[in-house]
mmCIF file of C-alpha atoms in Angstrom:
data_model
loop_
_atom_site.group_PDB
_atom_site.id
_atom_site.type_symbol
_atom_site.label_atom_id
_atom_site.label_comp_id
_atom_site.label_asym_id
_atom_site.label_seq_id
_atom_site.Cartn_x
_atom_site.Cartn_y
_atom_site.Cartn_z
ATOM 1 C CA UNK A 164 33.235 -126.212 101.603
ATOM 2 C CA UNK A 165 31.802 -126.243 97.614
ATOM 3 C CA UNK A 166 29.587 -129.761 98.330
ATOM 4 C CA UNK A 167 27.191 -127.197 100.470
ATOM 5 C CA UNK A 168 24.924 -127.095 97.827
ATOM 6 C CA UNK A 169 25.587 -130.277 95.440
ATOM 7 C CA UNK A 170 23.620 -129.614 92.417
ATOM 8 C CA UNK A 171 21.671 -132.251 90.084
ATOM 9 C CA UNK A 172 22.697 -133.487 86.733
ATOM 10 C CA UNK A 173 25.814 -131.637 86.362
ATOM 11 C CA UNK A 174 28.005 -134.963 85.208
ATOM 12 C CA UNK A 175 31.166 -133.662 83.302
ATOM 13 C CA UNK A 176 30.783 -137.150 80.980
ATOM 14 C CA UNK A 177 27.287 -136.995 80.420
ATOM 15 C CA UNK A 178 26.709 -133.184 79.610
ATOM 16 C CA UNK A 179 29.878 -133.823 77.072
ATOM 17 C CA UNK A 180 28.211 -137.326 75.482
ATOM 18 C CA UNK A 181 24.609 -135.433 75.456
ATOM 19 C CA UNK A 182 23.226 -134.399 72.006
ATOM 20 C CA UNK A 183 22.660 -130.745 71.013
ATOM 21 C CA UNK A 184 19.083 -131.348 71.056
ATOM 22 C CA UNK A 185 16.250 -128.787 71.935
ATOM 23 C CA UNK A 186 15.965 -131.346 75.222
ATOM 24 C CA UNK A 187 19.851 -131.111 75.802
ATOM 25 C CA UNK A 188 20.296 -127.461 75.355
ATOM 26 C CA UNK A 189 17.201 -126.742 78.076
ATOM 27 C CA UNK A 190 19.217 -129.495 80.346
ATOM 28 C CA UNK A 191 22.246 -126.764 80.347
ATOM 29 C CA UNK A 192 20.735 -123.921 79.933
ATOM 30 C CA UNK A 193 18.479 -124.832 84.089
ATOM 31 C CA UNK A 194 22.074 -126.352 84.985
ATOM 32 C CA UNK A 195 23.953 -123.016 84.685
ATOM 33 C CA UNK A 196 21.126 -121.506 86.582
ATOM 34 C CA UNK A 197 21.260 -124.247 89.378
ATOM 35 C CA UNK A 198 24.587 -123.241 89.212
ATOM 36 C CA UNK A 199 24.493 -119.883 89.162
ATOM 37 C CA UNK A 200 22.043 -120.441 91.956
ATOM 38 C CA UNK A 201 24.514 -122.429 93.993
ATOM 39 C CA UNK A 202 27.412 -119.790 93.761
ATOM 40 C CA UNK A 203 24.740 -116.882 95.235
ATOM 41 C CA UNK A 204 23.548 -119.121 97.980
ATOM 42 C CA UNK A 205 27.362 -119.418 98.724
ATOM 43 C CA UNK A 206 27.658 -115.338 99.235
ATOM 44 C CA UNK A 207 24.628 -115.128 101.190
ATOM 45 C CA UNK A 208 26.006 -118.179 103.646
ATOM 46 C CA UNK A 209 28.839 -116.348 103.331
ATOM 47 C CA UNK A 210 27.443 -112.798 104.748
ATOM 48 C CA UNK A 211 25.683 -114.251 107.913
ATOM 49 C CA UNK A 212 28.268 -113.253 109.417
ATOM 50 C CA UNK A 213 30.298 -110.899 109.580
ATOM 51 C CA UNK A 214 33.865 -110.577 108.830
ATOM 52 C CA UNK A 215 35.009 -110.534 111.828
ATOM 53 C CA UNK A 216 33.663 -113.015 112.920
ATOM 54 C CA UNK A 217 34.135 -115.082 109.762
ATOM 55 C CA UNK A 218 38.104 -115.389 109.569
ATOM 56 C CA UNK A 219 37.813 -116.354 114.292
ATOM 57 C CA UNK A 220 35.676 -119.125 113.294
ATOM 58 C CA UNK A 221 37.403 -119.981 110.087
ATOM 59 C CA UNK A 222 40.772 -119.743 112.526
ATOM 60 C CA UNK A 223 39.454 -121.605 115.629
ATOM 61 C CA UNK A 224 37.969 -124.780 113.430
ATOM 62 C CA UNK A 225 41.792 -124.720 111.634
ATOM 63 C CA UNK A 226 43.466 -125.485 115.599
ATOM 64 C CA UNK A 227 40.687 -127.235 116.116
ATOM 65 C CA UNK A 228 41.535 -129.703 112.820
ATOM 66 C CA UNK A 229 45.302 -129.564 113.836
ATOM 67 C CA UNK A 230 44.443 -130.961 116.902
ATOM 68 C CA UNK A 231 42.173 -133.936 116.357
ATOM 69 C CA UNK A 232 45.511 -135.095 113.446
ATOM 70 C CA UNK A 233 47.951 -134.874 116.679
ATOM 71 C CA UNK A 234 45.270 -136.977 118.778
ATOM 72 C CA UNK A 235 44.495 -139.249 116.260
ATOM 73 C CA UNK A 236 40.895 -137.977 116.284
ATOM 74 C CA UNK A 237 38.704 -137.769 112.988
ATOM 75 C CA UNK A 238 36.285 -134.341 112.905
ATOM 76 C CA UNK A 239 33.295 -136.647 111.476
ATOM 77 C CA UNK A 240 30.870 -136.956 112.676
ATOM 78 C CA UNK A 241 31.185 -134.924 115.559
ATOM 79 C CA UNK A 242 32.144 -136.273 119.062
ATOM 80 C CA UNK A 243 30.961 -134.851 122.632
ATOM 81 C CA UNK A 244 33.313 -136.462 124.349
ATOM 82 C CA UNK A 245 36.211 -135.748 122.200
ATOM 83 C CA UNK A 246 35.148 -131.446 121.820
ATOM 84 C CA UNK A 247 35.258 -132.096 126.409
ATOM 85 C CA UNK A 248 38.917 -132.908 125.763
ATOM 86 C CA UNK A 249 39.847 -130.867 123.376
ATOM 87 C CA UNK A 250 38.227 -127.534 126.138
ATOM 88 C CA UNK A 251 40.110 -128.936 128.562
ATOM 89 C CA UNK A 252 43.417 -129.285 126.715
ATOM 90 C CA UNK A 253 43.272 -125.044 125.434
ATOM 91 C CA UNK A 254 42.877 -124.916 129.540
ATOM 92 C CA UNK A 255 46.623 -126.360 129.374
ATOM 93 C CA UNK A 256 48.142 -125.093 126.927
ATOM 94 C CA UNK A 257 51.187 -126.259 126.102
ATOM 95 C CA UNK A 258 53.404 -126.987 122.658
ATOM 96 C CA UNK A 259 54.317 -123.531 123.365
ATOM 97 C CA UNK A 260 51.309 -121.945 124.002
ATOM 98 C CA UNK A 261 49.103 -120.264 127.081
ATOM 99 C CA UNK A 262 45.978 -122.006 128.070
ATOM 100 C CA UNK A 263 43.462 -119.455 126.670
ATOM 101 C CA UNK A 264 40.627 -117.141 128.593
ATOM 102 C CA UNK A 265 36.928 -118.399 128.754
ATOM 103 C CA UNK A 266 35.854 -115.844 126.416
ATOM 104 C CA UNK A 267 37.802 -117.240 124.306
ATOM 105 C CA UNK A 268 37.667 -120.809 124.713
ATOM 106 C CA UNK A 269 33.780 -119.833 123.962
ATOM 107 C CA UNK A 270 33.702 -118.452 120.940
ATOM 108 C CA UNK A 271 36.386 -121.295 119.692
ATOM 109 C CA UNK A 272 33.178 -123.619 121.207
ATOM 110 C CA UNK A 273 30.994 -121.570 118.492
ATOM 111 C CA UNK A 274 33.018 -121.311 116.069
ATOM 112 C CA UNK A 275 33.437 -124.947 115.695
ATOM 113 C CA UNK A 276 29.332 -125.738 116.182
ATOM 114 C CA UNK A 277 29.024 -123.575 113.185
ATOM 115 C CA UNK A 278 30.860 -125.192 111.214
ATOM 116 C CA UNK A 279 29.716 -128.805 112.136
ATOM 117 C CA UNK A 280 25.920 -126.960 111.482
ATOM 118 C CA UNK A 281 27.343 -125.571 107.921
ATOM 119 C CA UNK A 282 28.333 -129.153 107.548
ATOM 120 C CA UNK A 283 24.994 -130.472 108.114
ATOM 121 C CA UNK A 284 26.002 -132.470 111.624
ATOM 122 C CA UNK A 285 25.178 -130.524 114.351
ATOM 123 C CA UNK A 286 27.021 -130.497 117.752
ATOM 124 C CA UNK A 287 25.246 -131.626 120.796
ATOM 125 C CA UNK A 288 26.789 -128.873 123.213
ATOM 126 C CA UNK A 289 24.655 -130.096 125.768
ATOM 127 C CA UNK A 290 25.526 -133.410 126.443
ATOM 128 C CA UNK A 291 27.148 -133.983 129.799
ATOM 129 C CA UNK A 292 30.801 -134.022 127.671
ATOM 130 C CA UNK A 293 30.861 -130.481 126.272
ATOM 131 C CA UNK A 294 28.414 -128.437 128.710
ATOM 132 C CA UNK A 295 29.594 -129.966 132.702
ATOM 133 C CA UNK A 296 33.151 -129.692 131.072
ATOM 134 C CA UNK A 297 32.424 -126.060 130.287
ATOM 135 C CA UNK A 298 30.466 -125.587 133.292
ATOM 136 C CA UNK A 299 33.739 -126.188 135.590
ATOM 137 C CA UNK A 300 35.897 -124.159 133.215
ATOM 138 C CA UNK A 301 33.282 -121.476 133.781
ATOM 139 C CA UNK A 302 33.659 -121.863 137.126
ATOM 140 C CA UNK A 303 37.174 -122.428 137.470
ATOM 141 C CA UNK A 304 38.634 -120.074 135.540
ATOM 142 C CA UNK A 305 36.325 -117.666 135.044
ATOM 143 C CA UNK A 306 37.359 -113.276 134.791
ATOM 144 C CA UNK A 307 35.593 -110.667 134.511
ATOM 145 C CA UNK A 308 35.721 -108.871 131.116
ATOM 146 C CA UNK A 309 38.644 -106.787 130.675
ATOM 147 C CA UNK A 310 37.439 -103.831 129.742
ATOM 148 C CA UNK A 311 39.351 -101.143 126.876
ATOM 149 C CA UNK A 312 40.164 -97.765 127.935
ATOM 150 C CA UNK A 313 36.881 -95.391 127.032
ATOM 151 C CA UNK A 314 37.683 -92.272 125.294
ATOM 152 C CA UNK A 315 36.081 -89.553 127.085
ATOM 153 C CA UNK A 316 35.445 -85.617 125.547
ATOM 154 C CA UNK A 317 38.667 -84.023 126.429
ATOM 155 C CA UNK A 318 40.773 -87.127 125.248
ATOM 156 C CA UNK A 319 38.894 -86.769 122.096
ATOM 157 C CA UNK A 320 39.576 -83.113 121.311
ATOM 158 C CA UNK A 321 43.245 -84.078 122.609
ATOM 159 C CA UNK A 322 43.246 -87.418 120.133
ATOM 160 C CA UNK A 323 41.906 -84.949 117.241
ATOM 161 C CA UNK A 324 44.726 -82.065 117.982
ATOM 162 C CA UNK A 325 47.493 -84.747 117.508
ATOM 163 C CA UNK A 326 46.113 -85.145 113.727
ATOM 164 C CA UNK A 327 47.593 -82.930 110.564
ATOM 165 C CA UNK A 328 44.939 -80.791 108.808
ATOM 166 C CA UNK A 329 45.864 -83.266 105.087
ATOM 167 C CA UNK A 330 44.005 -85.483 103.781
ATOM 168 C CA UNK A 331 44.641 -88.468 105.760
ATOM 169 C CA UNK A 332 44.239 -86.020 108.810
ATOM 170 C CA UNK A 333 41.255 -84.636 107.691
ATOM 171 C CA UNK A 334 39.866 -88.112 107.513
ATOM 172 C CA UNK A 335 40.817 -89.483 110.431
ATOM 173 C CA UNK A 336 39.445 -86.757 112.457
ATOM 174 C CA UNK A 337 35.848 -87.184 110.928
ATOM 175 C CA UNK A 338 36.406 -90.897 111.552
ATOM 176 C CA UNK A 339 36.720 -89.944 115.581
ATOM 177 C CA UNK A 340 34.457 -87.876 115.352
ATOM 178 C CA UNK A 341 31.289 -90.110 113.966
ATOM 179 C CA UNK A 342 32.666 -93.131 115.564
ATOM 180 C CA UNK A 343 32.382 -91.745 119.801
ATOM 181 C CA UNK A 344 29.146 -89.454 118.544
ATOM 182 C CA UNK A 345 27.886 -92.179 117.049
ATOM 183 C CA UNK A 346 29.182 -94.587 119.511
ATOM 184 C CA UNK A 347 29.584 -97.354 116.307
ATOM 185 C CA UNK A 348 31.737 -100.268 115.970
ATOM 186 C CA UNK A 349 34.205 -99.813 114.314
ATOM 187 C CA UNK A 350 33.298 -102.336 110.897
ATOM 188 C CA UNK A 351 30.205 -99.942 111.504
ATOM 189 C CA UNK A 352 32.097 -96.755 111.356
ATOM 190 C CA UNK A 353 33.806 -98.027 108.014
ATOM 191 C CA UNK A 354 31.458 -100.227 106.465
ATOM 192 C CA UNK A 355 29.404 -96.292 105.554
ATOM 193 C CA UNK A 356 28.308 -95.045 102.377
ATOM 194 C CA UNK A 357 27.319 -91.686 101.431
ATOM 195 C CA UNK A 358 24.006 -92.668 100.753
ATOM 196 C CA UNK A 359 21.467 -96.303 99.823
ATOM 197 C CA UNK A 360 23.045 -99.002 97.084
ATOM 198 C CA UNK A 361 26.052 -97.643 96.349
ATOM 199 C CA UNK A 362 28.449 -100.623 97.329
ATOM 200 C CA UNK A 363 27.945 -104.153 97.677
ATOM 201 C CA UNK A 364 29.836 -104.712 101.194
ATOM 202 C CA UNK A 365 28.564 -101.907 103.023
ATOM 203 C CA UNK A 366 27.057 -102.273 105.744
ATOM 204 C CA UNK A 367 25.063 -98.441 105.875
ATOM 205 C CA UNK A 368 24.434 -94.906 104.945
ATOM 206 C CA UNK A 369 24.777 -91.535 105.478
ATOM 207 C CA UNK A 370 21.787 -88.389 105.292
ATOM 208 C CA UNK A 371 23.028 -84.859 106.203
ATOM 209 C CA UNK A 372 20.431 -82.678 107.167
ATOM 210 C CA UNK A 373 20.569 -78.730 107.553
ATOM 211 C CA UNK A 374 23.094 -76.555 107.033
ATOM 212 C CA UNK A 375 26.317 -75.991 108.723
ATOM 213 C CA UNK A 376 25.950 -72.424 109.428
ATOM 214 C CA UNK A 377 22.271 -73.241 111.710
ATOM 215 C CA UNK A 378 24.820 -75.081 114.104
ATOM 216 C CA UNK A 379 26.125 -71.333 115.125
ATOM 217 C CA UNK A 380 22.356 -69.814 115.811
ATOM 218 C CA UNK A 381 22.072 -70.228 119.193
ATOM 219 C CA UNK A 382 17.845 -69.295 118.475
ATOM 220 C CA UNK A 383 17.651 -72.359 115.726
ATOM 221 C CA UNK A 384 15.613 -74.855 117.369
ATOM 222 C CA UNK A 385 16.962 -77.921 115.377
ATOM 223 C CA UNK A 386 20.422 -77.222 113.557
ATOM 224 C CA UNK A 387 19.971 -80.535 111.356
ATOM 225 C CA UNK A 388 22.140 -82.912 111.852
ATOM 226 C CA UNK A 389 23.637 -86.490 110.795
ATOM 227 C CA UNK A 390 21.399 -89.635 109.785
ATOM 228 C CA UNK A 391 22.889 -92.878 109.860
ATOM 229 C CA UNK A 392 21.072 -96.036 108.756
ATOM 230 C CA UNK A 393 23.162 -98.936 109.532
ATOM 231 C CA UNK A 394 23.082 -102.567 109.733
ATOM 232 C CA UNK A 395 24.784 -103.836 112.451
ATOM 233 C CA UNK A 396 25.129 -107.163 114.980
ATOM 234 C CA UNK A 397 21.058 -106.548 116.064
ATOM 235 C CA UNK A 398 19.739 -106.020 112.972
ATOM 236 C CA UNK A 399 18.952 -102.334 111.128
ATOM 237 C CA UNK A 400 19.174 -98.924 113.233
ATOM 238 C CA UNK A 401 19.003 -95.127 113.341
ATOM 239 C CA UNK A 402 21.400 -93.207 114.718
ATOM 240 C CA UNK A 403 20.856 -89.130 115.414
ATOM 241 C CA UNK A 404 24.133 -87.350 115.497
ATOM 242 C CA UNK A 405 23.487 -83.270 115.793
ATOM 243 C CA UNK A 406 25.749 -80.913 115.075
ATOM 244 C CA UNK A 407 28.219 -79.238 117.991
ATOM 245 C CA UNK A 408 28.157 -76.700 119.622
ATOM 246 C CA UNK A 409 31.734 -75.138 117.978
ATOM 247 C CA UNK A 410 33.124 -76.291 113.755
ATOM 248 C CA UNK A 411 35.925 -76.947 115.993
ATOM 249 C CA UNK A 412 34.111 -80.007 117.609
ATOM 250 C CA UNK A 413 31.638 -80.797 115.674
ATOM 251 C CA UNK A 414 31.364 -84.509 114.119
ATOM 252 C CA UNK A 415 29.113 -83.411 111.015
ATOM 253 C CA UNK A 416 31.669 -80.427 110.174
ATOM 254 C CA UNK A 417 34.677 -82.574 110.246
ATOM 255 C CA UNK A 418 32.734 -85.156 108.403
ATOM 256 C CA UNK A 419 31.950 -82.976 105.315
ATOM 257 C CA UNK A 420 34.904 -80.792 105.367
ATOM 258 C CA UNK A 421 36.738 -84.478 104.451
ATOM 259 C CA UNK A 422 33.716 -84.841 101.825
ATOM 260 C CA UNK A 423 34.256 -81.798 99.791
ATOM 261 C CA UNK A 424 38.565 -81.613 100.455
ATOM 262 C CA UNK A 425 38.524 -85.435 99.207
ATOM 263 C CA UNK A 426 35.999 -85.479 96.490
ATOM 264 C CA UNK A 427 34.217 -88.185 98.289
ATOM 265 C CA UNK A 428 30.494 -88.267 97.096
ATOM 266 C CA UNK A 429 29.490 -91.923 96.040
ATOM 267 C CA UNK A 430 30.678 -95.230 97.766
ATOM 268 C CA UNK A 431 32.896 -96.216 100.228
ATOM 269 C CA UNK A 432 32.236 -93.331 102.561
ATOM 270 C CA UNK A 433 36.019 -93.446 104.911
ATOM 271 C CA UNK A 434 38.925 -94.926 101.999
ATOM 272 C CA UNK A 435 42.231 -95.171 101.968
ATOM 273 C CA UNK A 436 44.996 -92.300 100.717
ATOM 274 C CA UNK A 437 47.144 -93.676 98.496
ATOM 275 C CA UNK A 438 50.704 -93.995 99.134
ATOM 276 C CA UNK A 439 52.256 -92.711 95.835
ATOM 277 C CA UNK A 440 50.495 -89.215 95.241
ATOM 278 C CA UNK A 441 48.184 -88.918 98.282
ATOM 279 C CA UNK A 442 45.498 -89.014 96.803
ATOM 280 C CA UNK A 443 42.070 -90.456 97.908
ATOM 281 C CA UNK A 444 41.549 -94.037 96.482
ATOM 282 C CA UNK A 445 38.587 -96.132 95.418
ATOM 283 C CA UNK A 446 39.202 -98.815 98.465
ATOM 284 C CA UNK A 447 37.568 -98.980 101.518
ATOM 285 C CA UNK A 448 38.798 -99.224 104.697
ATOM 286 C CA UNK A 449 39.251 -102.006 107.226
ATOM 287 C CA UNK A 450 38.245 -101.496 110.313
ATOM 288 C CA UNK A 451 41.436 -102.378 111.366
ATOM 289 C CA UNK A 452 42.555 -98.553 110.991
ATOM 290 C CA UNK A 453 39.469 -97.483 113.112
ATOM 291 C CA UNK A 454 41.466 -99.824 116.401
ATOM 292 C CA UNK A 455 44.982 -98.881 115.364
ATOM 293 C CA UNK A 456 44.151 -95.446 114.875
ATOM 294 C CA UNK A 457 42.495 -94.855 118.606
ATOM 295 C CA UNK A 458 45.487 -97.088 119.517
ATOM 296 C CA UNK A 459 48.040 -94.248 117.665
ATOM 297 C CA UNK A 460 45.784 -91.033 119.046
ATOM 298 C CA UNK A 461 45.803 -92.084 121.948
ATOM 299 C CA UNK A 462 48.685 -92.605 123.020
ATOM 300 C CA UNK A 463 50.132 -88.968 120.974
ATOM 301 C CA UNK A 464 47.899 -87.281 122.872
ATOM 302 C CA UNK A 465 49.093 -89.111 126.627
ATOM 303 C CA UNK A 466 45.512 -90.409 127.467
ATOM 304 C CA UNK A 467 45.925 -92.254 130.808
ATOM 305 C CA UNK A 468 49.843 -91.478 130.985
ATOM 306 C CA UNK A 469 49.554 -92.652 134.555
ATOM 307 C CA UNK A 470 49.693 -96.028 133.362
ATOM 308 C CA UNK A 471 52.698 -97.833 132.071
ATOM 309 C CA UNK A 472 53.732 -97.398 128.620
ATOM 310 C CA UNK A 473 52.880 -100.999 127.454
ATOM 311 C CA UNK A 474 49.304 -101.094 129.779
ATOM 312 C CA UNK A 475 48.925 -97.602 127.323
ATOM 313 C CA UNK A 476 49.196 -99.637 124.248
ATOM 314 C CA UNK A 477 46.911 -102.370 125.537
ATOM 315 C CA UNK A 478 44.280 -100.050 126.920
ATOM 316 C CA UNK A 479 42.584 -98.512 123.401
ATOM 317 C CA UNK A 480 40.897 -99.646 120.629
ATOM 318 C CA UNK A 481 37.703 -99.107 118.846
ATOM 319 C CA UNK A 482 35.820 -99.788 121.244
ATOM 320 C CA UNK A 483 36.967 -97.460 123.683
ATOM 321 C CA UNK A 484 34.765 -94.475 121.007
ATOM 322 C CA UNK A 485 31.630 -96.233 121.936
ATOM 323 C CA UNK A 486 32.746 -96.553 125.515
ATOM 324 C CA UNK A 487 32.973 -93.074 125.691
ATOM 325 C CA UNK A 488 30.350 -91.614 124.308
ATOM 326 C CA UNK A 489 28.429 -94.134 126.693
ATOM 327 C CA UNK A 490 30.484 -93.004 129.626
ATOM 328 C CA UNK A 491 30.183 -89.405 128.834
ATOM 329 C CA UNK A 492 26.401 -88.569 127.860
ATOM 330 C CA UNK A 493 24.573 -87.209 130.474
ATOM 331 C CA UNK A 494 21.236 -88.415 129.468
ATOM 332 C CA UNK A 495 18.920 -91.590 130.090
ATOM 333 C CA UNK A 496 20.191 -94.814 130.082
ATOM 334 C CA UNK A 497 17.556 -95.574 127.707
ATOM 335 C CA UNK A 498 18.848 -92.598 125.200
ATOM 336 C CA UNK A 499 21.875 -94.709 125.070
ATOM 337 C CA UNK A 500 21.015 -97.943 124.586
ATOM 338 C CA UNK A 501 18.749 -96.884 121.698
ATOM 339 C CA UNK A 502 21.914 -95.089 120.505
ATOM 340 C CA UNK A 503 23.827 -97.688 120.828
ATOM 341 C CA UNK A 504 21.736 -100.010 119.513
ATOM 342 C CA UNK A 505 21.967 -102.596 122.852
ATOM 343 C CA UNK A 506 19.442 -105.621 123.107
ATOM 344 C CA UNK A 507 18.943 -105.419 127.175
ATOM 345 C CA UNK A 508 20.105 -101.923 129.832
ATOM 346 C CA UNK A 509 22.452 -104.663 131.004
ATOM 347 C CA UNK A 510 25.065 -104.537 127.875
ATOM 348 C CA UNK A 511 24.551 -100.488 128.408
ATOM 349 C CA UNK A 512 25.503 -100.729 131.691
ATOM 350 C CA UNK A 513 28.956 -102.428 130.582
ATOM 351 C CA UNK A 514 30.193 -99.599 128.493
ATOM 352 C CA UNK A 515 29.143 -97.288 131.350
ATOM 353 C CA UNK A 516 32.701 -96.776 132.996
ATOM 354 C CA UNK A 517 31.956 -93.849 134.711
ATOM 355 C CA UNK A 518 28.297 -94.240 136.544
ATOM 356 C CA UNK A 519 26.938 -93.023 140.039
ATOM 357 C CA UNK A 520 28.140 -95.056 141.951
ATOM 358 C CA UNK A 521 26.305 -95.516 145.309
ATOM 359 C CA UNK A 522 23.223 -93.091 144.549
ATOM 360 C CA UNK A 523 20.792 -95.486 145.788
ATOM 361 C CA UNK A 524 21.772 -96.321 149.379
ATOM 362 C CA UNK A 525 19.417 -99.401 149.634
ATOM 363 C CA UNK A 526 21.816 -100.207 153.383
ATOM 364 C CA UNK A 527 20.391 -96.331 154.571
ATOM 365 C CA UNK A 528 17.107 -97.247 153.123
ATOM 366 C CA UNK A 529 17.046 -100.876 154.907
ATOM 367 C CA UNK A 530 17.018 -98.593 158.284
ATOM 368 C CA UNK A 531 20.849 -98.665 158.972
#
């Protein structure tokens, strides 16, 4: 989509035949400046969505484009009736593919709308050919969202115990503990830097306050902690992580150990370990590592051993840490909501796997 930001006055033949007069030099300089601005604008446009969302949207558009070609339709201009047919086709499956879920279908529609907006041809999703078809699909196929299993505090301790104390293990322990205590998304975990303005692709940074020795001092009223400044889905927010009651379970102690032993003091906080020499590399881990780490350690620790093996492999993800904190923290819901960066209390409740159900009994309160 290089044509997204067309630049004036860049005709190659005109430039090649221009003289070297001051005005021609000024024109070429202005053209280079506009070209640089165009590249910068494209970078900003790409950063408007997270990498995961952008990858999903790109895949959605490719799938939609293939369907259009098979049906002999043109992608432009956007046609609500054609999109409505595509939505129905997705729910039918066919060509060796299973029907998609309603959530996946809605995500595909979002990806299609996003691409059309980038092309300057917005898609009218209010048109009856889309809105009515989508409403019917939701009514016929809508299901409650499938939630990943939560990792609770006892589960996390068991998961930490299966990891070694080598560099890789120390790093992974810190990632699990910080992810749980911070209620972080997996992209937020790997997006952390050791400090502000240290990398181009960072999504936040850390600041450590106080000393570890004070954590064991019961008389200390404020033993400091870890402050995360994160640029997440809802914008910038600060997340406070207090020190634990024991170095063996303290997220900050694990993080400090990883940083000290790994020699990590600047740039990405969680990095890849080199295969050849086992040293700490400079490359930032991807969020997929968090998902694989949670799944691997949960299985090794026997978490939810009551489930069949196949179900256990699908039960855990990076969101299991976030759901675990929301379900385990015995404090006012408003604090949990702010900690997780949720815009509403209802969203926070979706993450709570264990709630004090039926504490408010309106049946009895009504006199029955």
